[in-house]
XYZ file of C-alpha atoms in Angstrom:
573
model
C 46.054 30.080 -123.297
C 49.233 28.038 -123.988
C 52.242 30.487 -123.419
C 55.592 29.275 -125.547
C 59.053 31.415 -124.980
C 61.510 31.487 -127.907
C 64.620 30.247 -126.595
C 67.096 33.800 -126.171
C 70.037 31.620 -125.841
C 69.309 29.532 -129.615
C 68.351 33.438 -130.522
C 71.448 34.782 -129.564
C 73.926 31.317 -130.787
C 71.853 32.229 -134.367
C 72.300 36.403 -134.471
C 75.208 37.037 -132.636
C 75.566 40.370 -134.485
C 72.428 41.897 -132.926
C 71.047 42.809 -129.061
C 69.540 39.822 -127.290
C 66.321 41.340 -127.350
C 66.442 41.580 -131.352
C 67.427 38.148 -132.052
C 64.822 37.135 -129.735
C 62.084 38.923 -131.732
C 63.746 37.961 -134.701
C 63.971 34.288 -134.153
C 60.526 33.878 -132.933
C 59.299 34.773 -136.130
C 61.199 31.950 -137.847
C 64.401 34.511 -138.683
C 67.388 32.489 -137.887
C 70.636 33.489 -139.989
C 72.103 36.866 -140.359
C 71.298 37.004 -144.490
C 67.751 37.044 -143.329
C 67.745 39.444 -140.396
C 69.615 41.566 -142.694
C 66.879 41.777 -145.036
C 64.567 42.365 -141.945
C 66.191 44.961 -140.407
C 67.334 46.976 -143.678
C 64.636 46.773 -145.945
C 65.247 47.655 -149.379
C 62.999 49.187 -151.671
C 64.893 47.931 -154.821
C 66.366 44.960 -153.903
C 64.263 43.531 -151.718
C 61.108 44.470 -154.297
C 60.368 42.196 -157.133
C 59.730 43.508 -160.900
C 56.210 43.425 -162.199
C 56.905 42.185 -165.464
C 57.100 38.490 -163.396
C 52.984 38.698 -162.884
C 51.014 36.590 -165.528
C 49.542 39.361 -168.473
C 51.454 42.420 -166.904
C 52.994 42.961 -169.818
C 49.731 42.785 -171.934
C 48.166 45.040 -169.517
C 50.889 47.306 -169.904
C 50.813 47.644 -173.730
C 47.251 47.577 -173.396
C 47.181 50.897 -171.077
C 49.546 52.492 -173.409
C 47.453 52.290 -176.464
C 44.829 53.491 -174.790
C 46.333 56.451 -173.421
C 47.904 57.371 -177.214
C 44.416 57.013 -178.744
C 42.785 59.084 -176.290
C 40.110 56.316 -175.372
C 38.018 56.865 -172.719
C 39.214 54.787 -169.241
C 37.321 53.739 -166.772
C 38.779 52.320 -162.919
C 36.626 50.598 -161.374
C 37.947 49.302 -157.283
C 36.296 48.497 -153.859
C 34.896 50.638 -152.086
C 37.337 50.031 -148.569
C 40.849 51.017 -147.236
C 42.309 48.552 -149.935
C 40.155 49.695 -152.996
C 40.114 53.083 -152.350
C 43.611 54.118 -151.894
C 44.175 52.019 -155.115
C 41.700 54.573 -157.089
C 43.511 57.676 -155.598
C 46.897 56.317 -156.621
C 44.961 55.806 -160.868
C 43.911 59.312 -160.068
C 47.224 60.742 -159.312
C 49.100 58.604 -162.314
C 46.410 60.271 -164.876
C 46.121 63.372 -163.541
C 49.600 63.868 -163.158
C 50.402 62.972 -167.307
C 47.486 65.068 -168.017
C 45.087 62.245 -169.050
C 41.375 63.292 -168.812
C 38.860 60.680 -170.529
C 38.905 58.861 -167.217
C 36.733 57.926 -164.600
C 37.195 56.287 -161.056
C 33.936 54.305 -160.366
C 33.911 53.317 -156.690
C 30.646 51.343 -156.158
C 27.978 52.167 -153.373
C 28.109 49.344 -150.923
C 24.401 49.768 -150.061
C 22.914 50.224 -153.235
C 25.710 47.974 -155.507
C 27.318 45.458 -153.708
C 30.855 44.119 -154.092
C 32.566 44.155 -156.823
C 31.210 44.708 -160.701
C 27.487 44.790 -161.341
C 25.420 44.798 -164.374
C 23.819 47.942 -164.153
C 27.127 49.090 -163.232
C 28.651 47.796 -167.188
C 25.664 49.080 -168.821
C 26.808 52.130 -168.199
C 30.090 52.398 -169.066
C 28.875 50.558 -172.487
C 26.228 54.060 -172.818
C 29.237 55.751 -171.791
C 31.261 54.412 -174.943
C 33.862 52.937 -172.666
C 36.752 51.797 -174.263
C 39.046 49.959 -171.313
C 38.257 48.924 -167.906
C 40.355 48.322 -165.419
C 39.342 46.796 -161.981
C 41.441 47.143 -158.795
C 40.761 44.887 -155.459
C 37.916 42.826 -157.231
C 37.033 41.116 -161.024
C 38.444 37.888 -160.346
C 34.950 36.030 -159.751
C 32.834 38.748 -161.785
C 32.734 36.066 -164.814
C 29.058 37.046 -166.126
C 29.620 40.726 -165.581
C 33.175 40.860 -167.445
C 31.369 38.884 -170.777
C 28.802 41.256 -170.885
C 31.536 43.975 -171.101
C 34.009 41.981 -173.181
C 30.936 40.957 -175.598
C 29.951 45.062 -176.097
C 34.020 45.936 -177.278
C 35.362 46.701 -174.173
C 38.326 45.323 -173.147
C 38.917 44.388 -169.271
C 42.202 44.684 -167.272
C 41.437 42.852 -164.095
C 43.947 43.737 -161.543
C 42.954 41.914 -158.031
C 44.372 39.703 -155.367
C 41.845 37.702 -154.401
C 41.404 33.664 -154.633
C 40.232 32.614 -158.611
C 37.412 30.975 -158.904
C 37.186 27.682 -160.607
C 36.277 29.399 -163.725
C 38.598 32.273 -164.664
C 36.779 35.491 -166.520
C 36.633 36.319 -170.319
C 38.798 39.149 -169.775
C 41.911 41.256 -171.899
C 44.518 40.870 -168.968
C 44.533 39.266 -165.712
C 46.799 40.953 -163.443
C 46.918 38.910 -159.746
C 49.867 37.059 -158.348
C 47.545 34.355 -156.876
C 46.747 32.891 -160.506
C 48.452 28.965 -160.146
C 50.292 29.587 -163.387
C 51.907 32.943 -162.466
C 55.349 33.152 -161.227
C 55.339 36.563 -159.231
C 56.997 35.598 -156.092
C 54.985 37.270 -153.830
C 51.707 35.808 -153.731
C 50.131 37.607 -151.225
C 49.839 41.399 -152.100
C 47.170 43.328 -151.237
C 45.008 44.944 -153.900
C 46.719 48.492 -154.417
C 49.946 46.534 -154.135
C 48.947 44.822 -157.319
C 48.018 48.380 -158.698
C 50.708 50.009 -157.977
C 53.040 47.068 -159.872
C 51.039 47.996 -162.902
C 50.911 51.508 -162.571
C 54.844 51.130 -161.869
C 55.343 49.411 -165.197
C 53.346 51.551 -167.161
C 54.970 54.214 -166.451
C 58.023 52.861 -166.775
C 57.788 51.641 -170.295
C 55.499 55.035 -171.422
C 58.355 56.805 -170.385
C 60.516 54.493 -172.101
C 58.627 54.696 -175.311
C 57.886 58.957 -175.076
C 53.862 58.110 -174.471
C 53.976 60.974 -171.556
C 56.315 62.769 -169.526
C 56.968 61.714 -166.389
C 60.089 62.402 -163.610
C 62.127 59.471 -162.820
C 60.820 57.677 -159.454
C 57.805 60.103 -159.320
C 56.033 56.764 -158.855
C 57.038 56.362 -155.062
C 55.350 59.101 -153.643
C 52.261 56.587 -154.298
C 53.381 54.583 -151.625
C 51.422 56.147 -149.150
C 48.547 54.875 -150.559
C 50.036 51.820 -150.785
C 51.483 51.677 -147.386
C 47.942 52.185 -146.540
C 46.371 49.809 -147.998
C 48.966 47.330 -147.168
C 48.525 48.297 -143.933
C 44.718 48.061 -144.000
C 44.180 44.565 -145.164
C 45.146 41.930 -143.239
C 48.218 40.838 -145.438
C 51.069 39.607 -144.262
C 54.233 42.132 -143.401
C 56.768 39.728 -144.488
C 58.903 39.297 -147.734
C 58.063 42.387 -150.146
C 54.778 43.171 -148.150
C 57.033 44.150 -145.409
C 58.909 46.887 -148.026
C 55.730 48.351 -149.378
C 54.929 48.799 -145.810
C 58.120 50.289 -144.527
C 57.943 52.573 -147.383
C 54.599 53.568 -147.456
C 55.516 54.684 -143.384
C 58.080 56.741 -144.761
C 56.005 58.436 -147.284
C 52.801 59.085 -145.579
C 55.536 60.575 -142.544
C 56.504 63.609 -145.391
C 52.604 63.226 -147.594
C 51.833 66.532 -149.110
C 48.424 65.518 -149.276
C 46.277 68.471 -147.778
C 43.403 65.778 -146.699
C 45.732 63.441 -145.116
C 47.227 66.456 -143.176
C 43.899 67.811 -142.485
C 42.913 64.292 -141.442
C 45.823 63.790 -139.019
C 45.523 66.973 -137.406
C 42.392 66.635 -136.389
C 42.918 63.401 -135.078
C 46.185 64.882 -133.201
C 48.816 62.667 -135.240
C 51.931 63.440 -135.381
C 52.450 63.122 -139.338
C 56.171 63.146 -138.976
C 56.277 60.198 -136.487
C 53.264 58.642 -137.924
C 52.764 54.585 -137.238
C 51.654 51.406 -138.487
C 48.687 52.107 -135.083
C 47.956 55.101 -136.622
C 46.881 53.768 -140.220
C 45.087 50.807 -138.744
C 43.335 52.314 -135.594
C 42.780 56.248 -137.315
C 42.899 56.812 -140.790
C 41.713 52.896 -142.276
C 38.758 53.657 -140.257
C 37.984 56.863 -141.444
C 38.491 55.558 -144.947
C 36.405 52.658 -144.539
C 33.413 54.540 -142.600
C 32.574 56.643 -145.730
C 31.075 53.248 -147.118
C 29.854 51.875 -144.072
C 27.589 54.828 -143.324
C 27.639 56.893 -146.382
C 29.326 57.666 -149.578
C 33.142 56.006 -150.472
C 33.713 58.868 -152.250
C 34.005 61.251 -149.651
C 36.669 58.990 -148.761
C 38.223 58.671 -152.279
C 37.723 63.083 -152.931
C 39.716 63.221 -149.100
C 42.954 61.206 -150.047
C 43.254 63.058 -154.039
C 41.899 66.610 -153.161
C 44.111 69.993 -153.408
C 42.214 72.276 -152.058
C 42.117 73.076 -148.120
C 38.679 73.988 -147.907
C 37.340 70.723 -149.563
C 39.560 69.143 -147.203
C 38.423 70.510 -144.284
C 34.625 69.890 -144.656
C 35.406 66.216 -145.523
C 37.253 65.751 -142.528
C 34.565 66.931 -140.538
C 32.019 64.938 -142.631
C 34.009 61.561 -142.344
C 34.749 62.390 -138.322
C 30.842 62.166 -137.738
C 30.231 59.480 -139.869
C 32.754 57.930 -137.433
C 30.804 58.837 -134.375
C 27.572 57.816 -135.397
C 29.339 54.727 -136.146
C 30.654 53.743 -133.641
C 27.568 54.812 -131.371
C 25.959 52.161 -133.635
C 28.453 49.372 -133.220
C 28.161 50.218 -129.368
C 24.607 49.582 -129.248
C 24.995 45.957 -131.150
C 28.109 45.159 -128.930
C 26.132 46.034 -126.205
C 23.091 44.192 -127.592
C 25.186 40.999 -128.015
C 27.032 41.410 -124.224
C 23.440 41.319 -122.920
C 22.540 38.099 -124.934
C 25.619 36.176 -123.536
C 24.872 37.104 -119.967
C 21.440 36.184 -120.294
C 22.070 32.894 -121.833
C 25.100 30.545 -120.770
C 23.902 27.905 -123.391
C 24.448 30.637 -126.143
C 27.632 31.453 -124.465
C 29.273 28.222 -124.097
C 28.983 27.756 -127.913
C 32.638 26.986 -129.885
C 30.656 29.296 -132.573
C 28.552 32.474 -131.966
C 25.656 32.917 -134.017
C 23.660 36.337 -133.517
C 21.834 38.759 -135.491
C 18.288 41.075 -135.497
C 16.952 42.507 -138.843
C 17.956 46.269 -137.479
C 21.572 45.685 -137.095
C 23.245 47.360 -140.391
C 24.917 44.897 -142.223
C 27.949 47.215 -143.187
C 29.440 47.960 -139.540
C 28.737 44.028 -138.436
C 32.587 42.900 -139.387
C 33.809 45.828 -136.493
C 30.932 44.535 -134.057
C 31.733 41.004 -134.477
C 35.625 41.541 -134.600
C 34.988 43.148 -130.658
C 33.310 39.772 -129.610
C 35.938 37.773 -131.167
C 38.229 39.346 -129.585
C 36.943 39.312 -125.789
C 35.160 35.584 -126.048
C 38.242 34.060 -127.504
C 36.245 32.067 -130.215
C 34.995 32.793 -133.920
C 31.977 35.120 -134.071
C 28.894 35.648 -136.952
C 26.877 38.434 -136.686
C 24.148 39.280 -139.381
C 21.455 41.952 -139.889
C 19.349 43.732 -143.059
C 18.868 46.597 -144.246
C 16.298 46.334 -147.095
C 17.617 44.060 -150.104
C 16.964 40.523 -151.010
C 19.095 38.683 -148.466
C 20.297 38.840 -145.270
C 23.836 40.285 -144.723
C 26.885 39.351 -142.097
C 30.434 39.447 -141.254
C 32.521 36.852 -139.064
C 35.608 37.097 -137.352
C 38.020 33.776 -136.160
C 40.400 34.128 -133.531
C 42.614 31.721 -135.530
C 41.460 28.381 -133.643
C 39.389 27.754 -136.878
C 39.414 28.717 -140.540
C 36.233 30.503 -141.439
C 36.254 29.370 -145.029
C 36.750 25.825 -144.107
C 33.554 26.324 -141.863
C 31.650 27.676 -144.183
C 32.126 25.397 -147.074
C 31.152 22.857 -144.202
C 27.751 24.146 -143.888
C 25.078 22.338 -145.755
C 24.135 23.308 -149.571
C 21.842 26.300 -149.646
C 21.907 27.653 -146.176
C 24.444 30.417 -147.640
C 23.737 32.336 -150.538
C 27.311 33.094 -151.155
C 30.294 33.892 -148.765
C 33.624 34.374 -149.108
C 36.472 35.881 -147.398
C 39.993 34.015 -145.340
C 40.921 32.367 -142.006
C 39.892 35.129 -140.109
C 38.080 36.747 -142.018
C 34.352 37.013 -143.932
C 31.320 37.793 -145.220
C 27.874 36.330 -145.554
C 24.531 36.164 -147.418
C 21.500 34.007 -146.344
C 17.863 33.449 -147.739
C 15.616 34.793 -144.992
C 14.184 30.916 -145.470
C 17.446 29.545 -143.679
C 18.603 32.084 -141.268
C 16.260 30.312 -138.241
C 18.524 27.532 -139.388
C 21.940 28.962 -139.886
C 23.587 28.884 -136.680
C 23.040 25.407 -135.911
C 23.963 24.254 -139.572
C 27.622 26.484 -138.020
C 27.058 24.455 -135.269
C 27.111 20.769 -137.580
C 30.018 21.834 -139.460
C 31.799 22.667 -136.389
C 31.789 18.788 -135.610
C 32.689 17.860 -139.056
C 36.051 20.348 -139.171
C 36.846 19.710 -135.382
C 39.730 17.871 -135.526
C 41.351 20.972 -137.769
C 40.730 23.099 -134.672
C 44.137 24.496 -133.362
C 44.803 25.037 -129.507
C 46.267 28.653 -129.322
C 49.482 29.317 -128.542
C 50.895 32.774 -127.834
C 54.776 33.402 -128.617
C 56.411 35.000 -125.465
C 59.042 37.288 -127.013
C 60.875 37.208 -123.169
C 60.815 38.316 -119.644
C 61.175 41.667 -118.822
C 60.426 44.122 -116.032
C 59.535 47.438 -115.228
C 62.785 49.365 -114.256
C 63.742 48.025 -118.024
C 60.752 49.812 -119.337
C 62.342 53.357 -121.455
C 63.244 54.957 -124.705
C 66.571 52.710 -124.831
C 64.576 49.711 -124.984
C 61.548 50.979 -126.823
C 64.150 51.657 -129.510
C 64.963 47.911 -129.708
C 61.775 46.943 -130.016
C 60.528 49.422 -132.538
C 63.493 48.712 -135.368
C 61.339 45.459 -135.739
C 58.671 47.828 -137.166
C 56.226 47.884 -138.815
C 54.146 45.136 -136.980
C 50.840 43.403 -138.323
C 49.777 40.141 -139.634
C 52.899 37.456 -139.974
C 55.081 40.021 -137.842
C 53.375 40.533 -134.449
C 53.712 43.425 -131.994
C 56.471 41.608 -129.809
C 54.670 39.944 -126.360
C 56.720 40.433 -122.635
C 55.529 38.780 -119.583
C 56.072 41.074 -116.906
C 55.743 38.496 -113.398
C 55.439 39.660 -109.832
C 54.494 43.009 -110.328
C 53.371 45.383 -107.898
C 50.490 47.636 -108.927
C 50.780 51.252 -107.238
C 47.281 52.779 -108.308
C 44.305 51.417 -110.449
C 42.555 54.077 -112.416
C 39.053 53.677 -114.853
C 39.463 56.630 -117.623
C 36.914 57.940 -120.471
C 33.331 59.315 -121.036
C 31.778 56.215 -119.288
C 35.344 54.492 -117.590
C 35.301 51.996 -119.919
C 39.298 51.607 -120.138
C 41.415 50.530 -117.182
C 45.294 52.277 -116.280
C 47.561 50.221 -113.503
C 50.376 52.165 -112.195
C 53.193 49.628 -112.290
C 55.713 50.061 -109.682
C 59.444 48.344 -110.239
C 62.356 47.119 -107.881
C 64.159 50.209 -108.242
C 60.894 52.208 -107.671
C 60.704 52.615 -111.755
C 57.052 53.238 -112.360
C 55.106 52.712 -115.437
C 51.456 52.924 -116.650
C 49.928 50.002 -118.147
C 46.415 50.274 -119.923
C 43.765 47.995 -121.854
C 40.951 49.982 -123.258
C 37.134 48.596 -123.535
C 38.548 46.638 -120.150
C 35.999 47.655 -117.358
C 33.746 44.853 -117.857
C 36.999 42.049 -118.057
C 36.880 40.261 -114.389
C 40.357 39.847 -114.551
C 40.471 43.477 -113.404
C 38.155 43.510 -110.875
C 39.926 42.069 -107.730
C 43.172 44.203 -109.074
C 43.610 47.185 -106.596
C 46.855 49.073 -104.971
C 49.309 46.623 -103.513
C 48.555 43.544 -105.820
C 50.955 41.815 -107.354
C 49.884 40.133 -111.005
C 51.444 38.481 -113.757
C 50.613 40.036 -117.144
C 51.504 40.160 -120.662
C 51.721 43.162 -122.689
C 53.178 45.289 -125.509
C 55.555 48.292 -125.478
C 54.094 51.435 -126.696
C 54.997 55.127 -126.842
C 52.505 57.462 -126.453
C 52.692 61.451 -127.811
C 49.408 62.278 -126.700
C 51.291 64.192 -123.872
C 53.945 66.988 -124.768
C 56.643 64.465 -124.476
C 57.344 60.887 -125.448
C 55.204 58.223 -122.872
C 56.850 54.790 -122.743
C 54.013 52.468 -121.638
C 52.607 49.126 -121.584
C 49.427 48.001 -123.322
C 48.243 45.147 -121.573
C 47.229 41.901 -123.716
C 46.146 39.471 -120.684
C 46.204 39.309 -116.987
C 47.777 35.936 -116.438
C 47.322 35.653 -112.834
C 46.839 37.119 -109.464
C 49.747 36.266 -106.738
């Protein structure tokens, strides 16, 4: 691991306005005048957002929504099936419901039985259906075939998505997504219900304008918690207006009157009112997403846009053990994998990890191989099957190569199709090749080699222990909301004495050191999944370590817990 320090004293020559600490933060992530820190620090939901009217066709879509809702025709949604899609369909619920629209339907597609995005047998029936608009959300962009087939039976197709194009654009009415070369929305990088909600946002807007329905000025925002999940959810970048939806979203889901979000957090002992960017990705995203995995995504979808308590309370309790029985199966494949790499240095020593069995279930392999990424350092495929014509994966890069890149690499035929970003993806393979696959990984390994980047880790400063409180966690934190292009700042904490060492859970999986400062200060710091890391296992009372971690607070406990959640043991003194 290279380690690189922003410079405080550049940090604090650039933002003289703001605490050291801040400008350090700040600067590392390329912030260096006070016009942009502003911005940072003060997000604002109108000036900082851009109008929607600046995306390619919006205004087409827009008129074309409209005439649909005056003539009564019948609408059908169609969106993904995961945290992204599925918030997206709640918030064309809501819109619909709320002007008292109801020749609608919100198709979310079974991942098992339908795949991604739009199928055939899917169009057919909204043509028997007598369909009159359809409008995708999170997906359409490389459905060419299946958008003709609806185009060429009268219905006319809004695609609103956010993915890459393909080389050849679909047949379709309207094509709503920032990433299209020739549009000029400045933010090119939404995520899928982010794109939704800017058309949702104009149509109401200009139905208003025009009398179409009735509809309270700014009603429209109390959809950002869907969009602050989703935005949350995917992997986009918090920066520019990504970074507003975000911030915003927090602020609505914090004050939600959604009884199956409430229902949802209580169970999992949130505190809706100080409700986090953790707490979307690490409790309710997965709770969202598991309903597809392992089931239905419309328990998932009937959760988020449900009134009534009862309904509420039995899908929580459906979704939680979904979520067990997930994660008992990712376990097992984890587990599976662990024992492979023990077993087999030659495997192990690999710059790419190739694994699979025809048991493992395709849907939970992106969470399996995401935990091997993360503790081997290097990118990770994983496939399995689970009846269907191909075999199915996921793969996971820990940034040192781009998984695209790789996989366009690999020689004609080995994958069916793929697709996904730098860190992320999917996979499909003819059972023919997959004996094959992971050295053709291997070949285009060598070919792309000299794109591989050495990590380096951004030290946001020094700190130590007797420094550790709410004062400073309140520094920190009004760099919040942290994810993907804004990074949960990094400390190195050197020299510091460990008090106790503790192993906590069902099977003391996750490690706690007792930190003790200078001034007798002392802290807990905790990595969970760590009791099989050997950098823990020659740490006892009286050690002194180097180590690099995050601030947290914690209100498990009846009162606010300021912590440290430890990233990487950097050395033993």
């Amino acid at each position: 691991m290279s380690l690189k320090f922003t410079n405080q004293d550049d940090a604090i020559k650039a933002l003289p306005h703001l605490d050291p600490i801040v400008a350090t933060i700040l600067y590392g992530r390329g912030i260096i005048d006070v016009e942009s820190a502003t911005k940072y620090l003060n997000p604002d939901y109108t000036a900082h957002s851009h109008s929607g009217g600046l995306m390619k066709d919006m205004d087409k879509a827009v008129g074309r929504v409209l005439s649909a809702i005056r003539n009564k025709e019948r609408i059908v949604v169609f969106t993904d099936y995961d945290a992204d899609g599925i918030p997206g369909a709640v918030m064309w619920h809501d819109f619909l419901t709320k002007i008292d629209y109801d020749n609608f339907q919100i198709y979310i597609p079974h991942r098992h039985d339908e795949g991604f995005g739009l199928s055939e047998s899917a169009i057919q029936k909204f043509i028997n259906d007598k369909t009159d608009l359809l409008i995708t959300l999170d997906c359409g962009i490389t459905d060419v075939p299946e958008i003709k087939i609806a185009s060429d039976a009268g219905i006319d197709v809004i695609i609103t998505d956010h993915h890459l194009p393909g080389e050849v654009m679909p047949d379709a009415y309207a094509i709503v997504n920032p990433q299209q070369s020739d549009c000029d929305y400045p933010e090119k990088i939404l995520c899928g219900s982010g794109v939704a909600y800017k058309l949702i946002q104009a149509v109401i807007k200009k139905g208003r304008e025009e009398k179409v329905f009735e509809i309270s000025d700014g009603w429209e925002k109390w959809l950002l918690d869907m969009v602050g999940i989703a935005t949350l959810s995917d992997m986009v970048t918090l920066t520019g207006e990504n970074r507003v939806l975000a911030s915003f979203g927090l602020r609505v889901l914090r004050k939600s009157p959604r009884v199956g979000l409430q229902k949802l957090l209580t169970s999992l002992k949130v505190n809706q009112a100080s409700l986090s960017e953790e707490d979307v990705g690490f409790s309710i995203a997965p709770r969202i997403n598991v309903a597809s995995r392992m089931s239905d995504p419309r328990k998932a979808f009937e959760l988020l846009s449900t009134t009534s308590q009862a309904s509420a309370g039995l899908l929580v309790a459906e979704l939680e053990g979904l979520n067990a029985e997930r994660k008992s199966i990712v376990a097992t494949i984890v587990k599976e994998i662990k024992k492979k790499l023990r077993e087999d240095e030659t495997i192990a020593g690999k710059p790419i990890l190739f694994f699979g069995h025809t048991h493992w279930k395709p849907a939970v392999l992106g969470l399996a191989s995401n935990s091997i990424m993360r503790e081997v350092g290097k990118p990770v495929f994983v496939w399995g099957r689970e009846g269907g014509e191909f075999i199915k994966g996921s793969c996971r890069s820990d940034g040192t190569i781009n998984l695209v890149d790789l996989m366009n690499n690999v020689s004609p035929g080995v994958f069916v199709d793929f697709g996904g970003h730098a860190f992320s993806g999917g996979f499909s393979i003819d059972h023919n090749h997959i004996a094959d696959a992971g050295a053709e990984l291997l070949k285009a390994y060598e070919k792309i080699a000299k794109k591989v980047v050495t990590e380096e880790t951004i030290i946001d400063g020094r700190l130590n222990v007797d420094q550790i409180g709410r004062e400073l966690w309140n520094k920190v934190n009004v760099c919040a909301p942290f994810g993907m292009g804004n990074p949960r700042p990094l400390f190195l904490f050197e020299n510091t004495l460990v008090s106790e060492v503790k192993k906590f859970g069902k099977a003391k999986e996750h490690i706690e050191l007792r930190l003790q400062g200078e001034n007798g200060r002392v802290v807990s710091a905790i990595q969970f999944f760590a009791a099989e890391n050997d950098k823990f296992k020659d740490i006892e009372a009286g050690s002194r370590i180097n180590l690099l971690a995050h601030l947290e607070e914690s209100l498990f406990k009846s009162y606010p817990e300021y912590r440290l959640r430890i990233v990487d043991i950097v050395e033993m003194i």
